[in-house]
Amino acid sequence: MGTARFGGIRKRICLAWLPDVKVGDYVIVHVGFAISRMDETEAMKTLKLFEAVDGALDELKLPDPDDRGDVEFPRKGA
């Protein structure tokens, strides 16, 4: 698990599909999962597109009911 910041919003996300992601990397997040890494230039273009759509980021500012701190998931075979 990790924390992503975008548009002034912080959300907990699952990094299971991108285990080699590092602090400072840019990722595409879908339904709480980091699904792809992107470079900074492309990330900035994408954020500008979201900002251009009136209110596009507003729904993301709602509290996340599943964000209760760190959650431990059982590992396979454990």
Short mmCIF file of N, CA, C and O in Angstrom, two decimals:
data_model
loop_
_atom_site.label_atom_id
_atom_site.label_comp_id
_atom_site.label_asym_id
_atom_site.label_seq_id
_atom_site.Cartn_x
_atom_site.Cartn_y
_atom_site.Cartn_z
N MET A 1 0.85 -1.18 0.00
CA MET A 1 0.00 0.00 0.00
C MET A 1 0.89 1.24 0.00
O MET A 1 2.01 1.20 0.48
N GLY A 2 0.35 2.30 -0.57
CA GLY A 2 1.08 3.56 -0.60
C GLY A 2 0.10 4.71 -0.62
O GLY A 2 -1.11 4.53 -0.54
N THR A 3 0.64 5.91 -0.71
CA THR A 3 -0.17 7.12 -0.76
C THR A 3 0.16 7.85 -2.05
O THR A 3 1.33 8.05 -2.36
N ALA A 4 -0.88 8.25 -2.77
CA ALA A 4 -0.69 9.02 -3.99
C ALA A 4 -1.23 10.42 -3.75
O ALA A 4 -2.22 10.61 -3.04
N ARG A 5 -0.56 11.41 -4.34
CA ARG A 5 -1.03 12.80 -4.28
C ARG A 5 -1.27 13.28 -5.68
O ARG A 5 -0.45 13.09 -6.57
N PHE A 6 -2.44 13.91 -5.89
CA PHE A 6 -2.74 14.48 -7.20
C PHE A 6 -3.79 15.55 -7.02
O PHE A 6 -4.75 15.39 -6.29
N GLY A 7 -3.56 16.69 -7.66
CA GLY A 7 -4.52 17.79 -7.57
C GLY A 7 -4.77 18.25 -6.16
O GLY A 7 -5.86 18.68 -5.83
N GLY A 8 -3.78 18.14 -5.29
CA GLY A 8 -3.95 18.54 -3.90
C GLY A 8 -4.67 17.52 -3.04
O GLY A 8 -5.03 17.78 -1.90
N ILE A 9 -4.87 16.34 -3.57
CA ILE A 9 -5.61 15.28 -2.87
C ILE A 9 -4.65 14.14 -2.56
O ILE A 9 -3.79 13.81 -3.37
N ARG A 10 -4.79 13.55 -1.37
CA ARG A 10 -3.99 12.37 -1.00
C ARG A 10 -4.93 11.19 -0.84
O ARG A 10 -5.94 11.29 -0.18
N LYS A 11 -4.58 10.07 -1.45
CA LYS A 11 -5.38 8.85 -1.36
C LYS A 11 -4.47 7.65 -1.15
O LYS A 11 -3.38 7.59 -1.70
N ARG A 12 -4.93 6.70 -0.36
CA ARG A 12 -4.22 5.44 -0.20
C ARG A 12 -4.50 4.59 -1.43
O ARG A 12 -5.63 4.51 -1.89
N ILE A 13 -3.45 3.99 -1.97
CA ILE A 13 -3.61 3.16 -3.16
C ILE A 13 -2.85 1.85 -2.99
O ILE A 13 -1.92 1.76 -2.20
N CYS A 14 -3.28 0.87 -3.75
CA CYS A 14 -2.62 -0.43 -3.76
C CYS A 14 -1.51 -0.41 -4.81
O CYS A 14 -1.74 -0.02 -5.95
N LEU A 15 -0.32 -0.84 -4.42
CA LEU A 15 0.84 -0.87 -5.33
C LEU A 15 1.21 -2.28 -5.74
O LEU A 15 2.28 -2.50 -6.32
N ALA A 16 0.32 -3.23 -5.51
CA ALA A 16 0.64 -4.64 -5.78
C ALA A 16 1.00 -4.89 -7.24
O ALA A 16 1.81 -5.77 -7.53
N TRP A 17 0.39 -4.17 -8.17
CA TRP A 17 0.64 -4.40 -9.59
C TRP A 17 1.91 -3.70 -10.07
O TRP A 17 2.37 -3.97 -11.18
N LEU A 18 2.45 -2.78 -9.27
CA LEU A 18 3.69 -2.07 -9.62
C LEU A 18 4.64 -2.11 -8.42
O LEU A 18 4.92 -1.09 -7.80
N PRO A 19 5.14 -3.28 -8.07
CA PRO A 19 5.94 -3.41 -6.85
C PRO A 19 7.24 -2.61 -6.85
O PRO A 19 7.79 -2.33 -5.78
N ASP A 20 7.74 -2.21 -8.02
CA ASP A 20 9.00 -1.48 -8.07
C ASP A 20 8.82 0.04 -8.10
O ASP A 20 9.78 0.78 -8.31
N VAL A 21 7.60 0.52 -7.88
CA VAL A 21 7.33 1.96 -7.85
C VAL A 21 8.07 2.59 -6.67
O VAL A 21 8.18 1.98 -5.60
N LYS A 22 8.61 3.79 -6.89
CA LYS A 22 9.37 4.48 -5.85
C LYS A 22 8.72 5.82 -5.53
O LYS A 22 7.97 6.36 -6.35
N VAL A 23 9.04 6.37 -4.39
CA VAL A 23 8.56 7.70 -4.01
C VAL A 23 8.99 8.68 -5.10
O VAL A 23 10.13 8.67 -5.54
N GLY A 24 8.04 9.48 -5.57
CA GLY A 24 8.33 10.45 -6.61
C GLY A 24 7.93 10.00 -8.01
O GLY A 24 7.88 10.81 -8.93
N ASP A 25 7.65 8.69 -8.18
CA ASP A 25 7.19 8.19 -9.47
C ASP A 25 5.76 8.66 -9.72
O ASP A 25 5.00 8.90 -8.79
N TYR A 26 5.39 8.76 -10.98
CA TYR A 26 4.03 9.10 -11.38
C TYR A 26 3.35 7.83 -11.86
O TYR A 26 3.92 7.07 -12.63
N VAL A 27 2.12 7.60 -11.37
CA VAL A 27 1.37 6.41 -11.74
C VAL A 27 -0.05 6.77 -12.13
O VAL A 27 -0.58 7.80 -11.72
N ILE A 28 -0.64 5.91 -12.94
CA ILE A 28 -2.07 6.01 -13.24
C ILE A 28 -2.78 5.15 -12.21
O ILE A 28 -2.40 3.98 -11.99
N VAL A 29 -3.81 5.72 -11.58
CA VAL A 29 -4.56 5.02 -10.55
C VAL A 29 -5.99 4.81 -11.04
O VAL A 29 -6.63 5.75 -11.50
N HIS A 30 -6.46 3.58 -10.94
CA HIS A 30 -7.84 3.26 -11.30
C HIS A 30 -8.44 2.45 -10.17
O HIS A 30 -7.86 1.45 -9.74
N VAL A 31 -9.57 2.89 -9.67
CA VAL A 31 -10.29 2.28 -8.55
C VAL A 31 -9.35 1.88 -7.41
O VAL A 31 -9.48 0.82 -6.81
N GLY A 32 -8.42 2.76 -7.08
CA GLY A 32 -7.54 2.55 -5.94
C GLY A 32 -6.29 1.73 -6.21
O GLY A 32 -5.50 1.48 -5.31
N PHE A 33 -6.08 1.30 -7.46
CA PHE A 33 -4.90 0.51 -7.81
C PHE A 33 -4.00 1.30 -8.76
O PHE A 33 -4.47 1.84 -9.75
N ALA A 34 -2.71 1.34 -8.46
CA ALA A 34 -1.73 1.90 -9.39
C ALA A 34 -1.59 0.87 -10.50
O ALA A 34 -1.21 -0.28 -10.25
N ILE A 35 -1.92 1.27 -11.75
CA ILE A 35 -1.93 0.29 -12.84
C ILE A 35 -0.85 0.53 -13.88
O ILE A 35 -0.59 -0.34 -14.69
N SER A 36 -0.24 1.73 -13.86
CA SER A 36 0.79 2.02 -14.87
C SER A 36 1.63 3.20 -14.39
O SER A 36 1.13 4.10 -13.73
N ARG A 37 2.89 3.19 -14.78
CA ARG A 37 3.79 4.30 -14.45
C ARG A 37 3.85 5.22 -15.67
O ARG A 37 3.73 4.78 -16.81
N MET A 38 4.02 6.53 -15.44
CA MET A 38 4.17 7.49 -16.55
C MET A 38 5.25 8.50 -16.19
O MET A 38 5.58 8.67 -15.02
N ASP A 39 5.79 9.14 -17.23
CA ASP A 39 6.84 10.13 -16.96
C ASP A 39 6.19 11.46 -16.51
O ASP A 39 4.98 11.67 -16.63
N GLU A 40 7.01 12.34 -15.96
CA GLU A 40 6.51 13.59 -15.38
C GLU A 40 5.80 14.47 -16.41
O GLU A 40 4.77 15.06 -16.11
N THR A 41 6.33 14.55 -17.62
CA THR A 41 5.72 15.38 -18.66
C THR A 41 4.29 14.93 -18.94
O THR A 41 3.36 15.74 -18.97
N GLU A 42 4.12 13.64 -19.14
CA GLU A 42 2.78 13.10 -19.42
C GLU A 42 1.86 13.28 -18.21
O GLU A 42 0.67 13.57 -18.36
N ALA A 43 2.39 13.11 -17.01
CA ALA A 43 1.59 13.29 -15.80
C ALA A 43 1.08 14.72 -15.69
O ALA A 43 -0.09 14.95 -15.35
N MET A 44 1.93 15.70 -15.96
CA MET A 44 1.51 17.10 -15.89
C MET A 44 0.44 17.43 -16.94
O MET A 44 -0.52 18.14 -16.66
N LYS A 45 0.58 16.87 -18.13
CA LYS A 45 -0.43 17.07 -19.18
C LYS A 45 -1.78 16.50 -18.73
O LYS A 45 -2.83 17.12 -18.92
N THR A 46 -1.74 15.32 -18.14
CA THR A 46 -2.97 14.67 -17.68
C THR A 46 -3.65 15.48 -16.58
O THR A 46 -4.86 15.68 -16.60
N LEU A 47 -2.87 15.96 -15.61
CA LEU A 47 -3.45 16.77 -14.53
C LEU A 47 -4.07 18.06 -15.07
O LEU A 47 -5.13 18.48 -14.61
N LYS A 48 -3.43 18.68 -16.05
CA LYS A 48 -4.00 19.89 -16.64
C LYS A 48 -5.33 19.61 -17.32
O LYS A 48 -6.25 20.42 -17.27
N LEU A 49 -5.45 18.45 -17.94
CA LEU A 49 -6.72 18.07 -18.56
C LEU A 49 -7.81 17.92 -17.52
O LEU A 49 -8.94 18.38 -17.71
N PHE A 50 -7.49 17.28 -16.39
CA PHE A 50 -8.47 17.14 -15.31
C PHE A 50 -8.89 18.51 -14.77
O PHE A 50 -10.06 18.74 -14.48
N GLU A 51 -7.92 19.40 -14.60
CA GLU A 51 -8.22 20.75 -14.09
C GLU A 51 -9.10 21.53 -15.06
O GLU A 51 -9.90 22.37 -14.64
N ALA A 52 -8.97 21.24 -16.35
CA ALA A 52 -9.76 21.95 -17.35
C ALA A 52 -11.23 21.55 -17.31
O ALA A 52 -12.10 22.32 -17.72
N VAL A 53 -11.51 20.36 -16.81
CA VAL A 53 -12.89 19.90 -16.70
C VAL A 53 -13.44 20.42 -15.37
O VAL A 53 -12.96 20.03 -14.31
N ASP A 54 -14.41 21.31 -15.43
CA ASP A 54 -14.97 21.94 -14.24
C ASP A 54 -15.41 20.91 -13.21
O ASP A 54 -16.29 20.10 -13.48
N GLY A 55 -14.78 20.92 -12.05
CA GLY A 55 -15.17 20.04 -10.96
C GLY A 55 -14.71 18.60 -11.09
O GLY A 55 -15.15 17.75 -10.33
N ALA A 56 -13.85 18.30 -12.03
CA ALA A 56 -13.45 16.91 -12.26
C ALA A 56 -12.80 16.27 -11.04
O ALA A 56 -12.94 15.08 -10.82
N LEU A 57 -12.07 17.05 -10.24
CA LEU A 57 -11.39 16.48 -9.08
C LEU A 57 -12.21 16.60 -7.80
O LEU A 57 -11.83 16.05 -6.78
N ASP A 58 -13.34 17.30 -7.84
CA ASP A 58 -14.13 17.52 -6.63
C ASP A 58 -14.57 16.22 -5.97
O ASP A 58 -14.54 16.10 -4.75
N GLU A 59 -15.00 15.24 -6.75
CA GLU A 59 -15.48 13.99 -6.17
C GLU A 59 -14.37 13.25 -5.44
O GLU A 59 -14.62 12.48 -4.53
N LEU A 60 -13.12 13.49 -5.80
CA LEU A 60 -12.00 12.81 -5.15
C LEU A 60 -11.70 13.39 -3.78
O LEU A 60 -10.98 12.79 -3.00
N LYS A 61 -12.23 14.56 -3.47
CA LYS A 61 -11.94 15.21 -2.20
C LYS A 61 -12.80 14.67 -1.05
O LYS A 61 -12.60 15.02 0.08
N LEU A 62 -13.77 13.82 -1.37
CA LEU A 62 -14.59 13.23 -0.33
C LEU A 62 -13.74 12.28 0.50
O LEU A 62 -12.85 11.63 -0.03
N PRO A 63 -14.03 12.16 1.81
CA PRO A 63 -13.26 11.23 2.64
C PRO A 63 -13.40 9.81 2.11
O PRO A 63 -14.47 9.40 1.67
N ASP A 64 -12.33 9.09 2.15
CA ASP A 64 -12.31 7.70 1.70
C ASP A 64 -12.70 6.82 2.89
O ASP A 64 -11.94 6.72 3.84
N PRO A 65 -13.88 6.18 2.86
CA PRO A 65 -14.30 5.37 4.01
C PRO A 65 -13.39 4.18 4.27
O PRO A 65 -13.36 3.65 5.37
N ASP A 66 -12.63 3.76 3.27
CA ASP A 66 -11.72 2.63 3.45
C ASP A 66 -10.34 3.04 3.93
O ASP A 66 -9.48 2.20 4.15
N ASP A 67 -10.09 4.34 4.07
CA ASP A 67 -8.77 4.83 4.47
C ASP A 67 -8.71 4.92 5.99
O ASP A 67 -8.94 5.95 6.58
N ARG A 68 -8.39 3.80 6.61
CA ARG A 68 -8.32 3.73 8.06
C ARG A 68 -6.89 3.50 8.53
O ARG A 68 -6.66 2.87 9.54
N GLY A 69 -5.94 3.97 7.76
CA GLY A 69 -4.55 3.74 8.11
C GLY A 69 -4.02 2.52 7.38
O GLY A 69 -4.63 2.01 6.45
N ASP A 70 -2.88 2.04 7.81
CA ASP A 70 -2.25 0.90 7.16
C ASP A 70 -3.09 -0.36 7.38
O ASP A 70 -3.56 -0.63 8.47
N VAL A 71 -3.25 -1.10 6.33
CA VAL A 71 -4.00 -2.35 6.38
C VAL A 71 -3.06 -3.47 5.96
O VAL A 71 -2.39 -3.37 4.94
N GLU A 72 -3.01 -4.50 6.75
CA GLU A 72 -2.17 -5.64 6.43
C GLU A 72 -3.02 -6.68 5.73
O GLU A 72 -4.11 -7.02 6.18
N PHE A 73 -2.55 -7.18 4.60
CA PHE A 73 -3.23 -8.23 3.88
C PHE A 73 -2.42 -9.51 4.01
O PHE A 73 -1.20 -9.47 3.95
N PRO A 74 -3.12 -10.64 4.17
CA PRO A 74 -2.36 -11.90 4.26
C PRO A 74 -1.62 -12.19 2.97
O PRO A 74 -2.13 -11.89 1.89
N ARG A 75 -0.42 -12.70 3.07
CA ARG A 75 0.36 -13.06 1.90
C ARG A 75 0.00 -14.47 1.45
O ARG A 75 -0.41 -15.28 2.25
N LYS A 76 0.19 -14.71 0.18
CA LYS A 76 -0.08 -16.05 -0.34
C LYS A 76 0.77 -17.07 0.41
O LYS A 76 1.95 -16.84 0.63
N GLY A 77 0.16 -18.16 0.76
CA GLY A 77 0.87 -19.24 1.44
C GLY A 77 1.05 -19.02 2.92
O GLY A 77 1.65 -19.84 3.60
N ALA A 78 0.54 -17.90 3.45
CA ALA A 78 0.70 -17.63 4.89
C ALA A 78 -0.48 -18.16 5.66
O ALA A 78 -1.54 -18.30 5.21
#
